[in-house]
Short mmCIF file of C-alpha atoms and ligand atoms in Angstrom, two decimals:
data_model
loop_
_atom_site.label_atom_id
_atom_site.label_comp_id
_atom_site.label_asym_id
_atom_site.label_seq_id
_atom_site.Cartn_x
_atom_site.Cartn_y
_atom_site.Cartn_z
CA UNK A 39 109.00 74.50 118.07
CA UNK A 40 112.64 75.20 117.30
CA UNK A 41 114.10 75.91 113.87
CA UNK A 42 117.60 75.83 112.48
CA UNK A 43 119.20 77.27 109.34
CA UNK A 44 122.20 75.28 108.14
CA UNK A 45 124.61 75.71 105.22
CA UNK A 46 124.62 79.50 105.52
CA UNK A 47 127.09 82.37 105.86
CA UNK A 48 126.04 84.69 108.69
CA UNK A 49 126.53 88.47 109.01
CA UNK A 50 126.93 88.17 112.74
CA UNK A 51 126.56 90.68 115.56
CA UNK A 52 126.73 94.45 115.68
CA UNK A 53 129.70 94.55 113.30
CA UNK A 54 128.06 92.35 110.65
CA UNK A 55 131.06 90.07 110.81
CA UNK A 56 130.90 87.36 108.16
CA UNK A 57 131.09 83.92 109.78
CA UNK A 58 131.04 80.57 108.01
CA UNK A 59 130.47 76.99 109.17
CA UNK A 60 127.91 78.01 111.75
CA UNK A 61 124.21 77.33 112.11
CA UNK A 62 121.54 79.50 113.67
CA UNK A 63 118.74 78.30 115.93
CA UNK A 64 115.58 80.18 116.81
CA UNK A 65 112.52 79.50 118.91
CA UNK A 66 109.41 81.53 119.89
CA UNK A 67 110.45 84.29 117.50
CA UNK A 68 113.84 84.83 119.09
CA UNK A 69 117.37 83.77 118.10
CA UNK A 70 118.41 81.14 120.65
CA UNK A 71 121.83 80.03 119.48
CA UNK A 72 124.49 80.59 116.84
CA UNK A 73 126.89 77.68 116.99
CA UNK A 74 129.35 75.60 114.98
CA UNK A 75 127.71 73.02 112.71
CA UNK A 76 126.10 70.09 114.52
CA UNK A 77 123.94 67.12 113.56
CA UNK A 78 121.36 67.86 116.21
CA UNK A 79 117.72 67.31 115.22
CA UNK A 80 115.35 70.26 115.05
CA UNK A 81 111.59 70.60 114.51
CA UNK A 82 112.15 72.59 111.33
CA UNK A 83 115.34 72.55 109.31
CA UNK A 84 116.14 75.08 106.60
CA UNK A 85 118.89 74.65 104.02
CA UNK A 86 120.47 78.06 103.46
CA UNK A 87 122.04 76.82 100.17
CA UNK A 88 125.32 78.54 100.97
CA UNK A 89 123.58 81.92 100.89
CA UNK A 90 124.07 84.93 103.16
CA UNK A 91 121.97 85.54 106.25
CA UNK A 92 121.40 89.19 107.14
CA UNK A 93 119.22 90.82 109.80
CA UNK A 94 115.73 91.68 108.55
CA UNK A 95 115.88 95.18 107.08
CA UNK A 96 114.33 98.12 108.94
CA UNK A 97 112.83 101.18 107.22
CA UNK A 98 112.53 103.97 109.78
CA UNK A 99 110.23 106.23 107.79
CA UNK A 100 107.30 104.98 105.70
CA UNK A 101 103.64 105.69 104.94
CA UNK A 102 101.88 102.36 104.38
CA UNK A 103 98.66 103.86 103.01
CA UNK A 104 100.40 105.72 100.18
CA UNK A 105 101.15 104.14 96.80
CA UNK A 106 104.40 105.81 95.69
CA UNK A 107 102.67 107.30 92.63
CA UNK A 108 103.37 110.84 91.43
CA UNK A 109 100.69 112.29 93.69
CA UNK A 110 99.65 109.99 96.57
CA UNK A 111 97.55 112.70 98.27
CA UNK A 112 95.21 112.85 95.26
CA UNK A 113 95.17 109.06 95.13
CA UNK A 114 93.97 108.75 98.73
CA UNK A 115 91.30 111.40 98.16
CA UNK A 116 89.97 109.42 95.19
CA UNK A 117 90.25 105.99 96.76
CA UNK A 118 88.66 106.50 100.13
CA UNK A 119 89.13 104.72 103.43
CA UNK A 120 88.48 101.07 102.56
CA UNK A 121 90.84 101.04 99.58
CA UNK A 122 93.56 102.77 101.61
CA UNK A 123 93.25 100.05 104.23
CA UNK A 124 93.51 97.29 101.59
CA UNK A 125 96.50 98.99 100.05
CA UNK A 126 98.24 99.21 103.41
CA UNK A 127 97.77 95.47 103.93
CA UNK A 128 99.11 94.74 100.45
CA UNK A 129 102.11 97.01 101.03
CA UNK A 130 102.83 94.98 104.15
CA UNK A 131 103.34 91.88 101.97
CA UNK A 132 105.52 93.89 99.61
CA UNK A 133 107.92 94.80 102.41
CA UNK A 134 108.35 91.16 103.39
CA UNK A 135 109.14 90.11 99.80
CA UNK A 136 111.99 92.61 99.84
CA UNK A 137 113.42 91.47 103.16
CA UNK A 138 112.02 94.45 105.10
CA UNK A 139 110.69 92.99 108.34
CA UNK A 140 110.20 96.17 110.38
CA UNK A 141 108.91 99.58 109.32
CA UNK A 142 108.19 102.73 111.25
CA UNK A 143 105.09 104.43 109.83
CA UNK A 144 104.96 108.06 110.88
CA UNK A 145 101.87 109.52 109.26
CA UNK A 146 98.62 107.73 108.41
CA UNK A 147 95.11 108.96 107.61
CA UNK A 148 92.54 107.93 110.23
CA UNK A 149 95.23 105.97 112.10
CA UNK A 150 94.98 103.19 109.50
CA UNK A 151 98.59 102.17 110.17
CA UNK A 152 97.72 101.50 113.82
CA UNK A 153 94.93 99.13 112.80
CA UNK A 154 97.15 97.30 110.30
CA UNK A 155 99.93 97.07 112.84
CA UNK A 156 97.59 95.53 115.42
CA UNK A 157 96.27 92.98 112.89
CA UNK A 158 99.83 91.90 112.07
CA UNK A 159 100.74 91.64 115.74
CA UNK A 160 97.66 89.51 116.42
CA UNK A 161 98.46 87.19 113.51
CA UNK A 162 95.35 88.15 111.52
CA UNK A 163 97.45 89.13 108.49
CA UNK A 164 101.10 88.77 107.51
CA UNK A 165 103.34 91.81 107.41
CA UNK A 166 106.36 93.49 108.90
CA UNK A 167 106.25 94.77 112.46
CA UNK A 168 104.84 98.27 112.10
CA UNK A 169 105.91 100.74 114.74
CA UNK A 170 103.60 103.63 114.14
CA UNK A 171 102.29 107.01 115.20
CA UNK A 172 99.01 106.83 113.28
CA UNK A 173 98.11 110.50 112.97
CA UNK A 174 100.77 113.14 113.42
CA UNK A 175 100.64 115.96 115.98
CA UNK A 176 100.61 119.17 113.99
CA UNK A 177 99.51 122.76 114.43
CA UNK A 178 96.21 123.69 112.78
CA UNK A 179 96.88 123.92 109.05
CA UNK A 180 100.44 122.62 109.44
CA UNK A 181 102.43 120.02 107.51
CA UNK A 182 100.43 117.09 106.08
CA UNK A 183 97.05 118.23 107.47
CA UNK A 184 95.25 115.21 105.96
CA UNK A 185 96.69 112.86 108.61
CA UNK A 186 97.12 115.35 111.41
CA UNK A 187 95.70 115.45 114.88
CA UNK A 188 95.71 119.26 115.17
CA UNK A 189 97.08 120.59 118.44
CA UNK A 190 97.41 124.27 119.35
CA UNK A 191 98.73 125.31 122.72
CA UNK A 192 100.06 123.28 125.61
CA UNK A 193 96.77 121.74 126.78
CA UNK A 194 95.90 120.56 123.29
CA UNK A 195 99.40 119.17 122.82
CA UNK A 196 99.06 117.11 126.00
CA UNK A 197 95.62 115.88 124.96
CA UNK A 198 96.86 115.05 121.46
CA UNK A 199 99.73 112.88 122.60
CA UNK A 200 97.49 111.08 125.08
CA UNK A 201 94.92 110.45 122.36
CA UNK A 202 97.51 108.84 120.08
CA UNK A 203 98.83 106.66 122.90
CA UNK A 204 95.26 105.65 123.82
CA UNK A 205 94.57 104.59 120.23
CA UNK A 206 97.66 102.37 120.20
CA UNK A 207 100.47 104.46 118.75
CA UNK A 208 103.93 103.02 119.42
CA UNK A 209 105.83 106.16 118.42
CA UNK A 210 104.77 109.82 118.30
CA UNK A 211 105.30 111.97 115.21
CA UNK A 212 105.32 115.76 115.28
CA UNK A 213 105.60 118.38 112.56
CA UNK A 214 108.17 120.94 113.67
CA UNK A 215 108.28 122.60 110.25
CA UNK A 216 106.49 122.81 106.92
CA UNK A 217 107.30 120.38 104.12
CA UNK A 218 107.85 120.04 100.40
CA UNK A 219 104.95 117.84 99.34
CA UNK A 220 101.36 117.64 100.53
CA UNK A 221 99.80 121.04 100.01
CA UNK A 222 99.87 122.97 96.78
CA UNK A 223 99.60 126.35 98.51
CA UNK A 224 100.50 128.07 101.74
CA UNK A 225 103.28 125.81 102.99
CA UNK A 226 106.97 126.57 103.17
CA UNK A 227 109.55 123.93 104.07
CA UNK A 228 111.66 126.15 106.29
CA UNK A 229 108.76 127.60 108.29
CA UNK A 230 108.66 126.52 111.95
CA UNK A 231 105.32 125.14 113.10
CA UNK A 232 104.79 123.60 116.56
CA UNK A 233 106.43 125.73 119.25
CA UNK A 234 109.21 124.65 121.59
CA UNK A 235 106.71 124.62 124.48
CA UNK A 236 104.19 122.46 122.62
CA UNK A 237 106.87 119.99 121.54
CA UNK A 238 108.38 119.82 125.05
CA UNK A 239 105.01 118.79 126.53
CA UNK A 240 104.57 116.15 123.83
CA UNK A 241 108.05 114.70 124.36
CA UNK A 242 107.74 114.60 128.15
CA UNK A 243 104.39 112.81 128.00
CA UNK A 244 105.46 110.35 125.26
CA UNK A 245 108.61 109.45 127.18
CA UNK A 246 106.60 108.94 130.35
CA UNK A 247 104.79 106.14 128.51
CA UNK A 248 107.95 104.74 126.89
CA UNK A 249 107.32 106.10 123.39
CA UNK A 250 109.87 107.89 121.24
CA UNK A 251 109.14 111.10 119.35
CA UNK A 252 110.05 111.56 115.70
CA UNK A 253 110.16 115.12 114.43
CA UNK A 254 109.66 116.25 110.85
CA UNK A 255 112.11 119.17 110.78
CA UNK A 256 113.62 120.89 107.74
CA UNK A 257 114.46 124.49 108.73
CA UNK A 258 117.22 125.21 111.25
CA UNK A 259 114.95 126.74 113.92
CA UNK A 260 112.63 123.72 113.75
CA UNK A 261 115.58 121.34 114.15
CA UNK A 262 116.90 123.32 117.11
CA UNK A 263 113.50 123.47 118.83
CA UNK A 264 113.01 119.74 118.28
CA UNK A 265 116.34 118.87 119.88
CA UNK A 266 115.75 121.18 122.85
CA UNK A 267 112.22 119.80 123.29
CA UNK A 268 113.70 116.32 123.66
CA UNK A 269 112.79 114.46 120.44
CA UNK A 270 114.47 111.14 119.71
CA UNK A 271 114.86 111.39 115.93
CA UNK A 272 115.11 114.22 113.45
CA UNK A 273 113.45 113.30 110.15
CA UNK A 274 114.98 114.99 107.08
CA UNK A 275 116.98 117.77 108.82
CA UNK A 276 118.08 119.55 105.64
CA UNK A 277 119.42 122.70 107.30
CA UNK A 278 121.73 120.91 109.74
CA UNK A 279 124.75 123.04 110.71
CA UNK A 280 127.70 122.92 113.13
CA UNK A 281 125.81 124.26 116.13
CA UNK A 282 122.87 121.93 115.54
CA UNK A 283 125.15 118.95 115.10
CA UNK A 284 126.84 119.73 118.42
CA UNK A 285 123.38 119.80 120.00
CA UNK A 286 122.42 116.51 118.30
CA UNK A 287 125.50 114.89 119.88
CA UNK A 288 124.93 116.46 123.26
CA UNK A 289 121.26 115.41 123.42
CA UNK A 290 121.89 112.04 121.71
CA UNK A 291 119.33 112.64 118.96
CA UNK A 292 119.37 110.28 115.97
CA UNK A 293 119.11 111.49 112.35
CA UNK A 294 117.10 109.87 109.57
CA UNK A 295 118.07 112.08 106.64
CA UNK A 296 115.79 110.48 103.98
CA UNK A 297 117.94 111.55 101.03
CA UNK A 298 116.25 109.57 98.26
CA UNK A 299 112.71 110.92 98.58
CA UNK A 300 113.76 114.53 97.99
CA UNK A 301 115.72 113.55 94.89
CA UNK A 302 112.66 111.73 93.59
CA UNK A 303 110.31 114.63 94.28
CA UNK A 304 112.76 116.97 92.50
CA UNK A 305 113.35 114.72 89.47
CA UNK A 306 110.49 112.24 89.07
CA UNK A 307 108.25 112.96 86.09
CA UNK A 308 104.66 113.80 86.97
CA UNK A 309 105.22 114.95 90.55
CA UNK A 310 103.17 118.13 91.10
CA UNK A 311 105.13 121.20 90.04
CA UNK A 312 104.82 123.06 93.36
CA UNK A 313 106.59 120.16 95.13
CA UNK A 314 109.27 119.65 92.48
CA UNK A 315 110.23 123.27 92.68
CA UNK A 316 110.55 123.23 96.47
CA UNK A 317 112.50 119.95 96.45
CA UNK A 318 114.93 121.27 93.83
CA UNK A 319 115.69 124.22 96.12
CA UNK A 320 116.82 122.03 99.02
CA UNK A 321 118.25 118.79 97.57
CA UNK A 322 121.78 120.18 97.28
CA UNK A 323 121.67 121.61 100.82
CA UNK A 324 120.51 118.23 102.08
CA UNK A 325 123.22 116.25 100.30
CA UNK A 326 125.87 118.69 101.49
CA UNK A 327 124.68 118.38 105.11
CA UNK A 328 124.84 114.58 104.92
CA UNK A 329 128.34 114.71 103.43
CA UNK A 330 129.51 117.05 106.14
CA UNK A 331 127.99 115.32 109.17
CA UNK A 332 127.60 111.59 108.45
CA UNK A 333 130.67 110.72 110.50
CA UNK A 334 129.60 112.59 113.62
CA UNK A 335 128.89 110.82 116.90
CA UNK A 336 125.16 110.29 116.43
CA UNK A 337 123.05 107.37 115.21
CA UNK A 338 122.14 107.71 111.53
CA UNK A 339 119.28 105.57 110.26
CA UNK A 340 117.81 104.67 106.88
CA UNK A 341 114.32 105.94 106.16
CA UNK A 342 112.89 105.97 102.65
CA UNK A 343 109.60 107.88 103.15
CA UNK A 344 108.12 104.93 101.21
CA UNK A 345 104.80 105.68 99.53
CA UNK A 346 105.73 109.33 98.87
CA UNK A 347 105.87 110.66 95.29
CA UNK A 348 108.03 108.31 93.21
CA UNK A 349 109.10 106.27 96.26
CA UNK A 350 108.18 102.56 96.19
CA UNK A 351 107.69 100.41 99.25
CA UNK A 352 111.06 98.78 98.70
CA UNK A 353 112.81 102.15 98.31
CA UNK A 354 114.72 101.46 101.50
CA UNK A 355 117.29 100.01 99.11
CA UNK A 356 117.34 103.24 97.10
CA UNK A 357 117.94 105.15 100.32
CA UNK A 358 120.79 102.77 101.16
CA UNK A 359 122.35 103.35 97.72
CA UNK A 360 121.90 107.11 98.08
CA UNK A 361 123.66 107.09 101.46
CA UNK A 362 126.44 104.85 100.19
CA UNK A 363 127.36 107.41 97.52
CA UNK A 364 128.70 109.42 100.45
CA UNK A 365 129.60 106.75 103.02
CA UNK A 366 131.39 104.57 100.42
CA UNK A 367 131.48 101.58 102.73
CA UNK A 368 128.99 98.75 102.15
CA UNK A 369 129.11 97.47 105.71
CA UNK A 370 128.71 100.87 107.38
CA UNK A 371 125.86 101.74 105.05
CA UNK A 372 124.07 98.41 105.61
CA UNK A 373 124.17 99.13 109.35
CA UNK A 374 121.88 102.16 108.87
CA UNK A 375 119.04 99.78 107.92
CA UNK A 376 119.93 96.99 110.38
CA UNK A 377 122.15 97.42 113.45
CA UNK A 378 121.83 101.18 113.85
CA UNK A 379 118.13 101.21 112.96
CA UNK A 380 117.54 98.66 115.75
CA UNK A 381 119.44 100.89 118.17
CA UNK A 382 117.39 103.90 117.11
CA UNK A 383 114.21 101.90 117.79
CA UNK A 384 115.65 100.82 121.16
CA UNK A 385 114.49 97.28 120.47
CA UNK A 386 116.21 93.87 120.21
CA UNK A 387 116.23 94.13 116.44
CA UNK A 388 118.56 94.53 113.50
CA UNK A 389 121.35 92.30 114.82
CA UNK A 390 121.91 88.56 114.43
CA UNK A 391 122.71 87.70 117.99
CA UNK A 392 121.30 85.43 120.72
CA UNK A 393 118.29 87.06 122.37
CA UNK A 394 117.44 89.25 119.38
CA UNK A 395 114.25 88.87 117.34
CA UNK A 396 114.49 86.22 114.64
CA UNK A 397 113.95 88.67 111.77
CA UNK A 398 116.17 87.03 109.17
CA UNK A 399 116.73 87.27 105.43
CA UNK A 400 118.57 84.76 103.27
CA UNK A 401 120.23 86.40 100.27
CA UNK A 402 121.79 84.45 97.41
CA UNK A 403 124.81 86.76 97.22
CA UNK A 404 126.93 88.68 99.70
CA UNK A 405 125.71 92.27 100.27
CA UNK A 406 129.06 93.28 101.74
CA UNK A 407 130.56 92.74 98.28
CA UNK A 408 127.84 94.70 96.54
CA UNK A 409 124.77 96.31 98.10
CA UNK A 410 122.79 95.49 94.94
CA UNK A 411 122.86 91.93 96.27
CA UNK A 412 120.11 93.03 98.65
CA UNK A 413 117.92 92.27 95.64
CA UNK A 414 118.71 88.53 95.78
CA UNK A 415 116.22 87.66 98.54
CA UNK A 416 115.60 83.89 98.80
CA UNK A 417 113.72 83.54 102.08
CA UNK A 418 112.43 85.82 104.80
CA UNK A 419 111.59 85.10 108.45
CA UNK A 420 109.73 87.62 110.59
CA UNK A 421 109.80 86.96 114.35
CA UNK A 422 110.83 83.39 113.51
CA UNK A 423 107.96 82.73 111.12
CA UNK A 424 108.64 81.88 107.48
CA UNK A 425 106.88 84.71 105.63
CA UNK A 426 108.39 84.63 102.16
CA UNK A 427 110.14 82.09 99.96
CA UNK A 428 111.21 82.52 96.36
CA UNK A 429 109.66 79.97 93.96
ZN1 ZN B 586 107.17 111.04 105.63
#
């Protein structure tokens, strides 16, 4: 079955170039043709109502089981497994309604995200494509222990990464440093955790099987070790500096700074005090690093840490707004959640171009004029299937 969208303005190609008087055809979940208007018959014809067609949005850092309340860890402890699973499914629908057609979940209790991701892929339930690690590889007692597969030493690291791949992970997540939220005692954000040797083994094995490695890294030593170990993305990366940025460029490591979540943890009412205090200490450092390095020759992607304290499952837009305060260029900022995010995932995603996945969002208004127009979603297609339509 082929489909066509007519009467639409298209943000075309890797430069999000606005083109008019064209129509877009897709078949078997893939964009087949973008061509001048024709009268050719299709199996399914969609009237774009003179709206704006953008690539489906990509959030590179989420936690589908969390609820974005002030204290999601307590919530999951109270709810239990079955409710977490239901919530993850429901959050999947939420992403689609906001035009988010791909998410990367890098931390999930009992590998729930892997199960949800498989169900979506098999067509059992509707949702975004979820590229996910399931559990994270973490040292015993390290960052986010509640969803960790604890690994200590090189043999355990090798076993851990193989276990996650065996269960169906499509990306590997490691904790190179402590964090801000998750444990009320005994954790410091700048403290290095997994060693260079442990991380190197994990990266080598993941890459052997075609999986990328995402590293939670806040302190400078943890960022440096992650880069040298061969990770593909640095998550957060607060203490980025000149030497580290040179290394990022040299090793072609992408950066998902996740600015919004730390602001929320620092400012949002009701977030546990231990976390607010730690976030307050590093928010300024984080913002300064992003200001200083956002123009460097690396891929920078949008990740919201959705589900974290005070971070909704459509907070990708908040992350976009937070980045645009510095970037000050609607098109360049929009790329972090579309074109560049697709490149970071190394998949045919995030670009409206022949051969790319038909993840498509019709907006009423032009996001290049104002990024708030990302809130005017009319219709959403995920892998060519109509998954959301406004009443
Ligand atoms: Zn996270």
